[in-house]
PDB file of C-alpha atoms and ligand atoms in Angstrom:
ATOM      1  CA  MET A  15      -5.253  -0.926 -18.116  1.00  0.00           C
ATOM      2  CA  SER A  16      -2.355  -2.572 -16.248  1.00  0.00           C
ATOM      3  CA  ASN A  17      -2.161  -2.509 -12.468  1.00  0.00           C
ATOM      4  CA  ARG A  18       0.050   0.284 -11.174  1.00  0.00           C
ATOM      5  CA  ILE A  19       1.959   0.128  -7.913  1.00  0.00           C
ATOM      6  CA  LEU A  20       2.996   3.174  -5.935  1.00  0.00           C
ATOM      7  CA  VAL A  21       6.300   2.638  -4.108  1.00  0.00           C
ATOM      8  CA  LEU A  22       6.697   5.007  -1.165  1.00  0.00           C
ATOM      9  CA  ASN A  23      10.084   5.564   0.448  1.00  0.00           C
ATOM     10  CA  GLY A  24      10.494   7.424   3.703  1.00  0.00           C
ATOM     11  CA  PRO A  25      13.205   9.504   5.343  1.00  0.00           C
ATOM     12  CA  ASN A  26      16.882   9.086   4.504  1.00  0.00           C
ATOM     13  CA  LEU A  27      16.235   6.560   1.750  1.00  0.00           C
ATOM     14  CA  ASN A  28      17.364   9.257  -0.704  1.00  0.00           C
ATOM     15  CA  LEU A  29      20.823   8.659   0.801  1.00  0.00           C
ATOM     16  CA  LEU A  30      21.015   4.996  -0.207  1.00  0.00           C
ATOM     17  CA  GLY A  31      24.365   4.164  -1.743  1.00  0.00           C
ATOM     18  CA  GLU A  32      26.266   6.397   0.669  1.00  0.00           C
ATOM     19  CA  ARG A  33      24.288   5.780   3.880  1.00  0.00           C
ATOM     20  CA  GLU A  34      25.632   3.006   6.160  1.00  0.00           C
ATOM     21  CA  PRO A  35      26.430   0.693   3.202  1.00  0.00           C
ATOM     22  CA  ASP A  36      27.338  -2.140   5.580  1.00  0.00           C
ATOM     23  CA  ILE A  37      23.649  -2.189   6.626  1.00  0.00           C
ATOM     24  CA  TYR A  38      21.803  -0.971   3.539  1.00  0.00           C
ATOM     25  CA  GLY A  39      24.144  -2.041   0.721  1.00  0.00           C
ATOM     26  CA  GLY A  40      25.713   0.065  -2.005  1.00  0.00           C
ATOM     27  CA  GLU A  41      22.722   0.394  -4.334  1.00  0.00           C
ATOM     28  CA  THR A  42      21.157   3.812  -4.808  1.00  0.00           C
ATOM     29  CA  LEU A  43      17.373   4.260  -4.729  1.00  0.00           C
ATOM     30  CA  ALA A  44      17.558   5.116  -8.453  1.00  0.00           C
ATOM     31  CA  ARG A  45      19.140   1.724  -9.160  1.00  0.00           C
ATOM     32  CA  ILE A  46      16.523  -0.098  -7.104  1.00  0.00           C
ATOM     33  CA  GLU A  47      13.875   1.838  -9.013  1.00  0.00           C
ATOM     34  CA  ALA A  48      15.427   0.823 -12.358  1.00  0.00           C
ATOM     35  CA  ALA A  49      15.419  -2.866 -11.309  1.00  0.00           C
ATOM     36  CA  CYS A  50      11.752  -2.538 -10.295  1.00  0.00           C
ATOM     37  CA  VAL A  51      10.755  -0.808 -13.542  1.00  0.00           C
ATOM     38  CA  LYS A  52      12.399  -3.673 -15.488  1.00  0.00           C
ATOM     39  CA  ARG A  53      10.712  -6.415 -13.424  1.00  0.00           C
ATOM     40  CA  ALA A  54       7.375  -4.596 -13.454  1.00  0.00           C
ATOM     41  CA  GLY A  55       7.545  -4.515 -17.262  1.00  0.00           C
ATOM     42  CA  GLU A  56       8.103  -8.280 -17.335  1.00  0.00           C
ATOM     43  CA  LEU A  57       5.144  -8.772 -14.981  1.00  0.00           C
ATOM     44  CA  GLY A  58       2.908  -6.446 -16.997  1.00  0.00           C
ATOM     45  CA  LEU A  59       2.671  -3.944 -14.129  1.00  0.00           C
ATOM     46  CA  GLY A  60       3.328  -0.236 -13.838  1.00  0.00           C
ATOM     47  CA  VAL A  61       5.436   1.164 -11.030  1.00  0.00           C
ATOM     48  CA  GLU A  62       6.020   4.660  -9.675  1.00  0.00           C
ATOM     49  CA  PHE A  63       8.676   5.478  -7.061  1.00  0.00           C
ATOM     50  CA  ARG A  64       8.476   8.408  -4.645  1.00  0.00           C
ATOM     51  CA  GLN A  65      10.649   9.408  -1.686  1.00  0.00           C
ATOM     52  CA  SER A  66      10.046  11.965   1.029  1.00  0.00           C
ATOM     53  CA  ASN A  67      11.673  12.925   4.298  1.00  0.00           C
ATOM     54  CA  SER A  68       8.360  14.404   5.413  1.00  0.00           C
ATOM     55  CA  GLU A  69       5.806  12.324   7.329  1.00  0.00           C
ATOM     56  CA  GLY A  70       2.929  14.573   6.189  1.00  0.00           C
ATOM     57  CA  GLU A  71       3.852  14.217   2.536  1.00  0.00           C
ATOM     58  CA  LEU A  72       3.891  10.418   2.861  1.00  0.00           C
ATOM     59  CA  VAL A  73       0.442  10.553   4.506  1.00  0.00           C
ATOM     60  CA  ASP A  74      -0.836  12.750   1.639  1.00  0.00           C
ATOM     61  CA  TRP A  75       0.493  10.302  -0.962  1.00  0.00           C
ATOM     62  CA  VAL A  76      -1.165   7.341   0.790  1.00  0.00           C
ATOM     63  CA  GLN A  77      -4.482   9.236   0.865  1.00  0.00           C
ATOM     64  CA  GLN A  78      -4.242  10.043  -2.854  1.00  0.00           C
ATOM     65  CA  ALA A  79      -3.071   6.589  -3.970  1.00  0.00           C
ATOM     66  CA  LYS A  80      -6.503   5.121  -4.660  1.00  0.00           C
ATOM     67  CA  ASP A  81      -6.750   7.423  -7.679  1.00  0.00           C
ATOM     68  CA  GLY A  82      -4.566   5.629 -10.156  1.00  0.00           C
ATOM     69  CA  PHE A  83      -2.883   2.850  -8.193  1.00  0.00           C
ATOM     70  CA  SER A  84      -3.850  -0.757  -7.368  1.00  0.00           C
ATOM     71  CA  ALA A  85      -1.344  -1.419  -4.555  1.00  0.00           C
ATOM     72  CA  LEU A  86       1.158   0.284  -2.296  1.00  0.00           C
ATOM     73  CA  MET A  87       4.688  -0.795  -1.477  1.00  0.00           C
ATOM     74  CA  VAL A  88       5.973   1.029   1.584  1.00  0.00           C
ATOM     75  CA  ASN A  89       9.427   1.399   3.064  1.00  0.00           C
ATOM     76  CA  ALA A  90       8.651   4.060   5.642  1.00  0.00           C
ATOM     77  CA  GLY A  91      12.236   4.192   6.978  1.00  0.00           C
ATOM     78  CA  ALA A  92      12.292   5.342  10.594  1.00  0.00           C
ATOM     79  CA  TYR A  93       8.580   6.330  10.451  1.00  0.00           C
ATOM     80  CA  THR A  94       7.902   2.574  10.376  1.00  0.00           C
ATOM     81  CA  HIS A  95       8.651   2.537  14.087  1.00  0.00           C
ATOM     82  CA  THR A  96       7.035   5.822  15.099  1.00  0.00           C
ATOM     83  CA  SER A  97       4.184   6.941  12.871  1.00  0.00           C
ATOM     84  CA  VAL A  98       0.610   6.323  13.975  1.00  0.00           C
ATOM     85  CA  ALA A  99      -0.400   8.962  11.388  1.00  0.00           C
ATOM     86  CA  LEU A 100       1.023   6.866   8.575  1.00  0.00           C
ATOM     87  CA  LEU A 101      -0.597   3.719  10.004  1.00  0.00           C
ATOM     88  CA  ASP A 102      -3.981   5.465  10.107  1.00  0.00           C
ATOM     89  CA  ALA A 103      -3.610   6.581   6.480  1.00  0.00           C
ATOM     90  CA  LEU A 104      -2.654   3.043   5.430  1.00  0.00           C
ATOM     91  CA  LEU A 105      -5.604   1.552   7.355  1.00  0.00           C
ATOM     92  CA  ALA A 106      -7.958   3.994   5.630  1.00  0.00           C
ATOM     93  CA  SER A 107      -6.668   2.977   2.217  1.00  0.00           C
ATOM     94  CA  ASP A 108      -8.468   0.093   0.515  1.00  0.00           C
ATOM     95  CA  LEU A 109      -5.350  -0.907  -1.398  1.00  0.00           C
ATOM     96  CA  PRO A 110      -3.213  -3.975  -0.691  1.00  0.00           C
ATOM     97  CA  ILE A 111      -0.052  -2.877   1.117  1.00  0.00           C
ATOM     98  CA  ILE A 112       3.316  -4.615   1.052  1.00  0.00           C
ATOM     99  CA  GLU A 113       5.921  -3.490   3.563  1.00  0.00           C
ATOM    100  CA  VAL A 114       9.581  -3.530   2.534  1.00  0.00           C
ATOM    101  CA  HIS A 115      12.840  -2.982   4.399  1.00  0.00           C
ATOM    102  CA  LEU A 116      16.343  -3.366   3.066  1.00  0.00           C
ATOM    103  CA  SER A 117      17.733  -4.545   6.386  1.00  0.00           C
ATOM    104  CA  ASN A 118      16.395  -7.292   8.612  1.00  0.00           C
ATOM    105  CA  ILE A 119      14.812  -5.024  11.220  1.00  0.00           C
ATOM    106  CA  HIS A 120      14.434  -7.948  13.648  1.00  0.00           C
ATOM    107  CA  GLN A 121      18.190  -8.410  13.878  1.00  0.00           C
ATOM    108  CA  ARG A 122      18.778  -4.773  14.714  1.00  0.00           C
ATOM    109  CA  ASP A 123      18.110  -2.374  17.621  1.00  0.00           C
ATOM    110  CA  GLU A 124      15.118  -3.315  19.726  1.00  0.00           C
ATOM    111  CA  PHE A 125      13.263  -0.106  18.764  1.00  0.00           C
ATOM    112  CA  ARG A 126      13.288  -1.265  15.129  1.00  0.00           C
ATOM    113  CA  HIS A 127      11.539  -4.557  15.937  1.00  0.00           C
ATOM    114  CA  HIS A 128       8.106  -2.964  16.127  1.00  0.00           C
ATOM    115  CA  SER A 129       6.478  -1.748  12.916  1.00  0.00           C
ATOM    116  CA  TYR A 130       3.269   0.291  12.819  1.00  0.00           C
ATOM    117  CA  VAL A 131       3.150  -0.280   9.038  1.00  0.00           C
ATOM    118  CA  SER A 132       2.889  -4.062   9.600  1.00  0.00           C
ATOM    119  CA  LYS A 133      -0.536  -3.604  11.185  1.00  0.00           C
ATOM    120  CA  ALA A 134      -1.860  -2.494   7.800  1.00  0.00           C
ATOM    121  CA  ALA A 135       0.285  -4.646   5.494  1.00  0.00           C
ATOM    122  CA  ARG A 136      -0.567  -7.954   3.795  1.00  0.00           C
ATOM    123  CA  GLY A 137       3.021  -8.977   4.367  1.00  0.00           C
ATOM    124  CA  MET A 138       6.537  -7.744   4.861  1.00  0.00           C
ATOM    125  CA  ILE A 139       9.828  -8.431   3.086  1.00  0.00           C
ATOM    126  CA  CYS A 140      13.000  -7.483   4.909  1.00  0.00           C
ATOM    127  CA  GLY A 141      16.661  -8.368   4.924  1.00  0.00           C
ATOM    128  CA  PHE A 142      17.279  -8.808   1.184  1.00  0.00           C
ATOM    129  CA  GLY A 143      18.612  -5.320   0.434  1.00  0.00           C
ATOM    130  CA  GLY A 144      17.316  -3.641  -2.709  1.00  0.00           C
ATOM    131  CA  HIS A 145      16.243  -6.997  -4.151  1.00  0.00           C
ATOM    132  CA  GLY A 146      13.459  -7.005  -1.540  1.00  0.00           C
ATOM    133  CA  TYR A 147      11.667  -4.379  -3.628  1.00  0.00           C
ATOM    134  CA  VAL A 148      11.644  -6.740  -6.624  1.00  0.00           C
ATOM    135  CA  LEU A 149      10.385  -9.565  -4.380  1.00  0.00           C
ATOM    136  CA  ALA A 150       7.613  -7.249  -3.157  1.00  0.00           C
ATOM    137  CA  LEU A 151       6.600  -6.520  -6.762  1.00  0.00           C
ATOM    138  CA  GLU A 152       6.305 -10.254  -7.355  1.00  0.00           C
ATOM    139  CA  ALA A 153       4.121 -10.524  -4.239  1.00  0.00           C
ATOM    140  CA  ALA A 154       1.913  -7.738  -5.607  1.00  0.00           C
ATOM    141  CA  ALA A 155       1.604  -9.572  -8.929  1.00  0.00           C
ATOM    142  CA  LYS A 156       0.396 -12.691  -7.038  1.00  0.00           C
ATOM    143  CA  ILE A 157      -2.160 -10.607  -5.128  1.00  0.00           C
ATOM    144  CA  PHE A 158      -3.521  -9.197  -8.430  1.00  0.00           C
ATOM    145  CA  GLU A 159      -3.655 -12.702  -9.935  1.00  0.00           C
ATOM    146  CA  ALA A 160      -5.665 -13.966  -6.947  1.00  0.00           C
ATOM    147  CA  GLU A 161      -8.167 -11.073  -6.925  1.00  0.00           C
TER     148      GLU A 161
HETATM  149  C1  DQA B  24      14.757   0.644   6.996  1.00  0.00           C
HETATM  150  C2  DQA B  24      14.898   0.188   8.455  1.00  0.00           C
HETATM  151  C3  DQA B  24      14.543   1.317   9.410  1.00  0.00           C
HETATM  152  O1  DQA B  24      14.708   0.888  10.750  1.00  0.00           O
HETATM  153  C4  DQA B  24      15.452   2.518   9.171  1.00  0.00           C
HETATM  154  O2  DQA B  24      15.074   3.584  10.010  1.00  0.00           O
HETATM  155  C5  DQA B  24      15.500   2.925   7.750  1.00  0.00           C
HETATM  156  C6  DQA B  24      15.560   1.900   6.717  1.00  0.00           C
HETATM  157  C7  DQA B  24      15.234  -0.446   6.018  1.00  0.00           C
HETATM  158  O3  DQA B  24      14.900  -0.345   4.850  1.00  0.00           O
HETATM  159  O4  DQA B  24      15.961  -1.362   6.403  1.00  0.00           O
HETATM  160  O5  DQA B  24      15.569   4.103   7.435  1.00  0.00           O
HETATM  161  O6  DQA B  24      13.391   0.894   6.731  1.00  0.00           O
END
């Protein structure tokens, strides 16, 4: 069975395409998902996208991910900078975690420089817009190859 990756998207990422396009670009989450599904097919991986504005729902999905998924990609949106609950769920998960952000969070407001998710992640890709998700898939493929 091919490795499946669960891609979790946090608050306000449902608004991509219309939300601050100068920062996040003009691509919708559906378009990013389509690009990932295409690349995942080429890499022989499966991919499932989910988005929630609710911290608790994201925590639930992380807890359930070990049934059926081999890795997590996480763009936790603003919860990146605030959520110890999400960090704890990620730390409890045995899956490799790749953190993704569309924008380069280190060039932005100081409060965005710190990421709780990073404490649990193998690595982080930020600043490449929606293409960062495809780069993260490629990183996941390398992790699977090495394991
Ligand atoms: C974001 C960066 C966060 O600081 C912000 O709150 C988001 C999106 C990004 O993808 O660049 O919602 O995670």
